[in-house]
Amino acid sequence: MTTYADIPKPIRSGIVIVDPERGTPQRIIVLQFNPDTLERSIAPQSAGGEGDGGGGGSGGGDRNEALRLKGPAEESWKFTAEIDSTDQLDVAAPDGIHPQLATLEMLVQPTVAQLRAASHLSKKGAIEISPIEMPLTLFTWGSKRVMPVRLTELSVNESAFDVNLNPMRASLSIGMKVLTVSDLPAGHKGAELYLAHLAQKERLAGMARGGSLGQLGLRGSDIGMGSV
């Protein structure tokens, strides 16, 4: 007889804050519900400019660079996450979902200590103050998608409140840019995690079953390969 205990729990997507030097997790944010849809955009970093760069064409690119890449593709993700305290009645929520929202918002905000330190340097007459460095952030979507990211968008739509005006339910539009070796210094933990993510893509691509020219209605001679 099948019981509820026998049903495997679904893997949750989430965000992991990692110490960039040690590589150890500092905080784990588990999304309450897995998003229903994901929007992914992948743009190649072509070495040549747009167009063919030759007579008769309108572009100004270098023909010798047409098939070359400058680096990893630029990849961005967008999805909608839901937070609902009324779906977790067994969990005390005296502040509603303020803590969950604040945790996500702090991914794109410097801390008070960092702002005070920058202000202190400015008052001391520092000519140049380095931009504040944020923690290394990983987005996880199962074991096959673990990648370093930077949040580029966080839009919050709060739709329910308790008697103290604490938000109880919210929908969040989250946009992220996958950080590659082109974005991070050599030897950075995030760069190594990106390479591991890319290697996983290569393994999955190697598992895909290839087709045949016959399925496309072609022969080898049709694409200059001679008889096949």
mmCIF file of C-alpha atoms in Angstrom:
data_model
loop_
_atom_site.group_PDB
_atom_site.id
_atom_site.type_symbol
_atom_site.label_atom_id
_atom_site.label_comp_id
_atom_site.label_asym_id
_atom_site.label_seq_id
_atom_site.Cartn_x
_atom_site.Cartn_y
_atom_site.Cartn_z
ATOM 1 C CA MET A 1 0.000 0.000 0.000
ATOM 2 C CA THR A 2 1.368 3.407 -0.967
ATOM 3 C CA THR A 3 1.494 5.957 1.824
ATOM 4 C CA TYR A 4 2.267 9.650 1.754
ATOM 5 C CA ALA A 5 5.677 8.871 3.240
ATOM 6 C CA ASP A 6 6.473 6.786 0.135
ATOM 7 C CA ILE A 7 5.918 9.721 -2.251
ATOM 8 C CA PRO A 8 9.214 11.500 -2.967
ATOM 9 C CA LYS A 9 9.283 15.187 -2.135
ATOM 10 C CA PRO A 10 9.946 17.448 -5.116
ATOM 11 C CA ILE A 11 13.342 19.087 -5.393
ATOM 12 C CA ARG A 12 13.086 22.813 -4.792
ATOM 13 C CA SER A 13 14.856 25.501 -6.766
ATOM 14 C CA GLY A 14 16.663 28.161 -4.817
ATOM 15 C CA ILE A 15 19.521 30.565 -4.268
ATOM 16 C CA VAL A 16 22.726 29.865 -2.360
ATOM 17 C CA ILE A 17 24.973 32.606 -0.993
ATOM 18 C CA VAL A 18 28.564 31.337 -1.086
ATOM 19 C CA ASP A 19 31.785 32.524 0.498
ATOM 20 C CA PRO A 20 33.819 33.408 -2.633
ATOM 21 C CA GLU A 21 37.108 32.420 -1.003
ATOM 22 C CA ARG A 22 36.226 29.199 0.815
ATOM 23 C CA GLY A 23 33.337 28.144 -1.402
ATOM 24 C CA THR A 24 31.209 27.299 1.633
ATOM 25 C CA PRO A 25 27.455 28.121 1.706
ATOM 26 C CA GLN A 26 26.630 31.099 3.930
ATOM 27 C CA ARG A 27 22.872 31.166 3.377
ATOM 28 C CA ILE A 28 20.376 29.046 1.480
ATOM 29 C CA ILE A 29 17.119 30.484 0.126
ATOM 30 C CA VAL A 30 14.656 27.762 -0.860
ATOM 31 C CA LEU A 31 11.825 28.934 -3.108
ATOM 32 C CA GLN A 32 8.494 27.990 -1.565
ATOM 33 C CA PHE A 33 7.049 26.941 -4.917
ATOM 34 C CA ASN A 34 8.959 26.002 -8.039
ATOM 35 C CA PRO A 35 8.127 28.481 -10.849
ATOM 36 C CA ASP A 36 5.803 27.086 -13.507
ATOM 37 C CA THR A 37 7.810 28.581 -16.353
ATOM 38 C CA LEU A 38 11.360 29.745 -17.051
ATOM 39 C CA GLU A 39 12.382 32.242 -19.697
ATOM 40 C CA ARG A 40 15.988 31.835 -20.834
ATOM 41 C CA SER A 41 17.880 34.033 -23.288
ATOM 42 C CA ILE A 42 21.232 32.935 -24.725
ATOM 43 C CA ALA A 43 23.223 35.346 -26.903
ATOM 44 C CA PRO A 44 26.556 34.282 -28.483
ATOM 45 C CA GLN A 45 29.586 36.545 -28.152
ATOM 46 C CA SER A 46 30.561 36.646 -31.810
ATOM 47 C CA ALA A 47 34.068 37.795 -32.655
ATOM 48 C CA GLY A 48 33.038 39.529 -35.878
ATOM 49 C CA GLY A 49 30.590 42.375 -36.264
ATOM 50 C CA GLU A 50 27.109 41.976 -37.683
ATOM 51 C CA GLY A 51 26.763 41.414 -41.411
ATOM 52 C CA ASP A 52 29.120 39.855 -43.950
ATOM 53 C CA GLY A 53 31.463 42.802 -44.455
ATOM 54 C CA GLY A 54 31.775 42.082 -48.170
ATOM 55 C CA GLY A 55 30.618 43.637 -51.434
ATOM 56 C CA GLY A 56 26.913 43.280 -51.891
ATOM 57 C CA GLY A 57 26.273 42.951 -48.152
ATOM 58 C CA SER A 58 25.160 45.633 -45.779
ATOM 59 C CA GLY A 59 27.226 44.632 -42.774
ATOM 60 C CA GLY A 60 30.691 45.616 -41.669
ATOM 61 C CA GLY A 61 31.881 42.414 -40.034
ATOM 62 C CA ASP A 62 35.148 40.586 -40.732
ATOM 63 C CA ARG A 63 34.563 37.486 -42.863
ATOM 64 C CA ASN A 64 37.456 35.709 -41.167
ATOM 65 C CA GLU A 65 35.684 36.062 -37.807
ATOM 66 C CA ALA A 66 32.231 34.855 -38.852
ATOM 67 C CA LEU A 67 32.541 31.482 -37.085
ATOM 68 C CA ARG A 68 34.615 32.642 -34.122
ATOM 69 C CA LEU A 69 33.475 33.341 -30.565
ATOM 70 C CA LYS A 70 35.075 35.807 -28.148
ATOM 71 C CA GLY A 71 33.911 33.871 -25.110
ATOM 72 C CA PRO A 72 30.954 32.120 -23.458
ATOM 73 C CA ALA A 73 27.451 33.053 -24.507
ATOM 74 C CA GLU A 74 25.643 35.660 -22.438
ATOM 75 C CA GLU A 75 22.749 33.926 -20.704
ATOM 76 C CA SER A 76 19.903 35.449 -18.731
ATOM 77 C CA TRP A 77 16.987 33.889 -16.846
ATOM 78 C CA LYS A 78 13.575 35.249 -15.887
ATOM 79 C CA PHE A 79 10.889 33.619 -13.784
ATOM 80 C CA THR A 80 8.094 34.398 -11.347
ATOM 81 C CA ALA A 81 8.328 33.165 -7.759
ATOM 82 C CA GLU A 82 5.468 32.999 -5.272
ATOM 83 C CA ILE A 83 5.596 33.496 -1.499
ATOM 84 C CA ASP A 84 2.471 32.700 0.505
ATOM 85 C CA SER A 85 2.452 32.506 4.306
ATOM 86 C CA THR A 86 -1.173 31.303 4.280
ATOM 87 C CA ASP A 87 0.049 28.086 2.647
ATOM 88 C CA GLN A 88 2.244 27.411 5.684
ATOM 89 C CA LEU A 89 -0.157 27.689 8.610
ATOM 90 C CA ASP A 90 2.100 25.496 10.745
ATOM 91 C CA VAL A 91 4.915 28.076 10.481
ATOM 92 C CA ALA A 92 4.690 31.129 12.742
ATOM 93 C CA ALA A 93 4.699 34.354 10.733
ATOM 94 C CA PRO A 94 4.311 37.322 13.120
ATOM 95 C CA ASP A 95 5.958 39.574 10.510
ATOM 96 C CA GLY A 96 4.197 38.051 7.531
ATOM 97 C CA ILE A 97 6.587 37.477 4.643
ATOM 98 C CA HIS A 98 8.723 40.529 5.445
ATOM 99 C CA PRO A 99 11.754 38.319 6.299
ATOM 100 C CA GLN A 100 11.580 36.381 3.014
ATOM 101 C CA LEU A 101 11.210 39.563 0.977
ATOM 102 C CA ALA A 102 14.031 41.286 2.846
ATOM 103 C CA THR A 103 16.338 38.317 2.274
ATOM 104 C CA LEU A 104 15.830 38.549 -1.492
ATOM 105 C CA GLU A 105 16.104 42.342 -1.534
ATOM 106 C CA MET A 106 19.443 42.187 0.285
ATOM 107 C CA LEU A 107 20.834 40.295 -2.699
ATOM 108 C CA VAL A 108 20.849 43.614 -4.567
ATOM 109 C CA GLN A 109 21.556 45.926 -1.633
ATOM 110 C CA PRO A 110 24.812 46.692 0.204
ATOM 111 C CA THR A 111 24.693 46.332 3.976
ATOM 112 C CA VAL A 112 24.555 49.246 6.401
ATOM 113 C CA ALA A 113 28.096 48.395 7.524
ATOM 114 C CA GLN A 114 29.383 48.541 3.946
ATOM 115 C CA LEU A 115 27.692 51.896 3.319
ATOM 116 C CA ARG A 116 29.052 53.337 6.576
ATOM 117 C CA ALA A 117 32.552 52.124 5.687
ATOM 118 C CA ALA A 118 32.363 53.773 2.265
ATOM 119 C CA SER A 119 31.081 56.994 3.837
ATOM 120 C CA HIS A 120 33.907 56.898 6.393
ATOM 121 C CA LEU A 121 36.515 56.589 3.617
ATOM 122 C CA SER A 122 34.919 59.466 1.757
ATOM 123 C CA LYS A 123 35.059 61.711 4.830
ATOM 124 C CA LYS A 124 38.730 60.830 5.290
ATOM 125 C CA GLY A 125 39.407 62.217 1.825
ATOM 126 C CA ALA A 126 39.792 58.997 -0.126
ATOM 127 C CA ILE A 127 40.072 59.982 -3.775
ATOM 128 C CA GLU A 128 38.735 56.720 -5.133
ATOM 129 C CA ILE A 129 36.412 54.305 -3.369
ATOM 130 C CA SER A 130 36.040 50.845 -4.863
ATOM 131 C CA PRO A 131 32.501 49.695 -5.636
ATOM 132 C CA ILE A 132 31.008 47.501 -2.926
ATOM 133 C CA GLU A 133 31.463 43.801 -3.662
ATOM 134 C CA MET A 134 28.416 41.604 -3.152
ATOM 135 C CA PRO A 135 28.501 37.937 -2.101
ATOM 136 C CA LEU A 136 28.782 35.186 -4.680
ATOM 137 C CA THR A 137 25.251 34.095 -5.558
ATOM 138 C CA LEU A 138 24.319 30.732 -7.067
ATOM 139 C CA PHE A 139 20.993 29.800 -8.604
ATOM 140 C CA THR A 140 20.060 26.124 -8.471
ATOM 141 C CA TRP A 141 17.469 24.332 -10.547
ATOM 142 C CA GLY A 142 18.133 20.706 -9.682
ATOM 143 C CA SER A 143 21.545 19.080 -9.712
ATOM 144 C CA LYS A 144 22.062 19.696 -13.455
ATOM 145 C CA ARG A 145 21.722 23.485 -13.229
ATOM 146 C CA VAL A 146 23.896 25.147 -10.622
ATOM 147 C CA MET A 147 25.356 28.435 -11.818
ATOM 148 C CA PRO A 148 26.779 31.711 -10.506
ATOM 149 C CA VAL A 149 24.415 34.614 -11.161
ATOM 150 C CA ARG A 150 23.844 38.295 -10.546
ATOM 151 C CA LEU A 151 20.309 39.503 -9.973
ATOM 152 C CA THR A 152 19.378 42.091 -12.590
ATOM 153 C CA GLU A 153 15.689 42.494 -11.770
ATOM 154 C CA LEU A 154 13.512 42.095 -8.698
ATOM 155 C CA SER A 155 9.917 43.263 -8.990
ATOM 156 C CA VAL A 156 7.531 42.579 -6.079
ATOM 157 C CA ASN A 157 3.729 42.483 -6.271
ATOM 158 C CA GLU A 158 2.250 42.174 -2.755
ATOM 159 C CA SER A 159 -1.370 41.044 -2.787
ATOM 160 C CA ALA A 160 -2.492 40.279 0.786
ATOM 161 C CA PHE A 161 -1.840 41.788 4.224
ATOM 162 C CA ASP A 162 -2.653 41.018 7.846
ATOM 163 C CA VAL A 163 -4.224 43.442 10.341
ATOM 164 C CA ASN A 164 -0.786 44.979 10.995
ATOM 165 C CA LEU A 165 -0.219 45.503 7.249
ATOM 166 C CA ASN A 166 2.445 42.822 7.113
ATOM 167 C CA PRO A 167 2.511 41.338 3.587
ATOM 168 C CA MET A 168 1.207 37.767 3.568
ATOM 169 C CA ARG A 169 1.404 36.906 -0.122
ATOM 170 C CA ALA A 170 3.557 38.184 -2.974
ATOM 171 C CA SER A 171 4.540 37.445 -6.545
ATOM 172 C CA LEU A 172 8.121 38.234 -7.501
ATOM 173 C CA SER A 173 9.506 38.718 -11.004
ATOM 174 C CA ILE A 174 13.181 37.778 -10.838
ATOM 175 C CA GLY A 175 15.743 38.352 -13.568
ATOM 176 C CA MET A 176 19.292 36.990 -13.428
ATOM 177 C CA LYS A 177 22.423 37.102 -15.541
ATOM 178 C CA VAL A 178 24.603 34.000 -15.517
ATOM 179 C CA LEU A 179 28.158 35.021 -14.619
ATOM 180 C CA THR A 180 30.831 33.452 -16.843
ATOM 181 C CA VAL A 181 34.615 33.411 -16.948
ATOM 182 C CA SER A 182 34.325 36.639 -18.958
ATOM 183 C CA ASP A 183 32.719 38.354 -15.955
ATOM 184 C CA LEU A 184 34.848 37.014 -13.099
ATOM 185 C CA PRO A 185 38.589 37.099 -12.327
ATOM 186 C CA ALA A 186 40.705 34.045 -13.131
ATOM 187 C CA GLY A 187 40.740 31.654 -10.198
ATOM 188 C CA HIS A 188 37.547 33.099 -8.690
ATOM 189 C CA LYS A 189 35.287 30.451 -7.146
ATOM 190 C CA GLY A 190 32.416 31.675 -9.304
ATOM 191 C CA ALA A 191 34.476 31.163 -12.467
ATOM 192 C CA GLU A 192 35.172 27.549 -11.467
ATOM 193 C CA LEU A 193 31.475 26.979 -10.751
ATOM 194 C CA TYR A 194 30.592 28.377 -14.167
ATOM 195 C CA LEU A 195 33.050 25.996 -15.846
ATOM 196 C CA ALA A 196 31.427 23.109 -13.970
ATOM 197 C CA HIS A 197 28.025 24.324 -15.199
ATOM 198 C CA LEU A 198 29.315 24.491 -18.783
ATOM 199 C CA ALA A 199 30.870 21.027 -18.491
ATOM 200 C CA GLN A 200 27.475 19.697 -17.413
ATOM 201 C CA LYS A 201 25.958 21.178 -20.586
ATOM 202 C CA GLU A 202 28.634 19.430 -22.641
ATOM 203 C CA ARG A 203 27.850 16.089 -20.990
ATOM 204 C CA LEU A 204 24.129 16.494 -21.608
ATOM 205 C CA ALA A 205 24.745 17.480 -25.234
ATOM 206 C CA GLY A 206 26.827 14.335 -25.666
ATOM 207 C CA MET A 207 23.855 12.249 -24.513
ATOM 208 C CA ALA A 208 21.522 13.640 -27.194
ATOM 209 C CA ARG A 209 20.702 11.231 -30.002
ATOM 210 C CA GLY A 210 21.896 12.481 -33.376
ATOM 211 C CA GLY A 211 19.829 12.424 -36.539
ATOM 212 C CA SER A 212 20.675 11.524 -40.115
ATOM 213 C CA LEU A 213 20.801 13.442 -43.380
ATOM 214 C CA GLY A 214 18.085 11.122 -44.705
ATOM 215 C CA GLN A 215 15.664 12.482 -42.120
ATOM 216 C CA LEU A 216 16.255 15.927 -43.607
ATOM 217 C CA GLY A 217 15.729 14.697 -47.166
ATOM 218 C CA LEU A 218 19.427 15.199 -47.952
ATOM 219 C CA ARG A 219 22.399 13.175 -49.111
ATOM 220 C CA GLY A 220 26.056 13.764 -48.367
ATOM 221 C CA SER A 221 26.595 15.141 -51.849
ATOM 222 C CA ASP A 222 23.962 17.813 -51.203
ATOM 223 C CA ILE A 223 26.186 19.487 -48.650
ATOM 224 C CA GLY A 224 29.528 18.798 -50.320
ATOM 225 C CA MET A 225 30.386 15.628 -48.413
ATOM 226 C CA GLY A 226 30.389 13.264 -51.351
ATOM 227 C CA SER A 227 28.538 9.968 -51.211
ATOM 228 C CA VAL A 228 27.263 8.774 -47.843
#
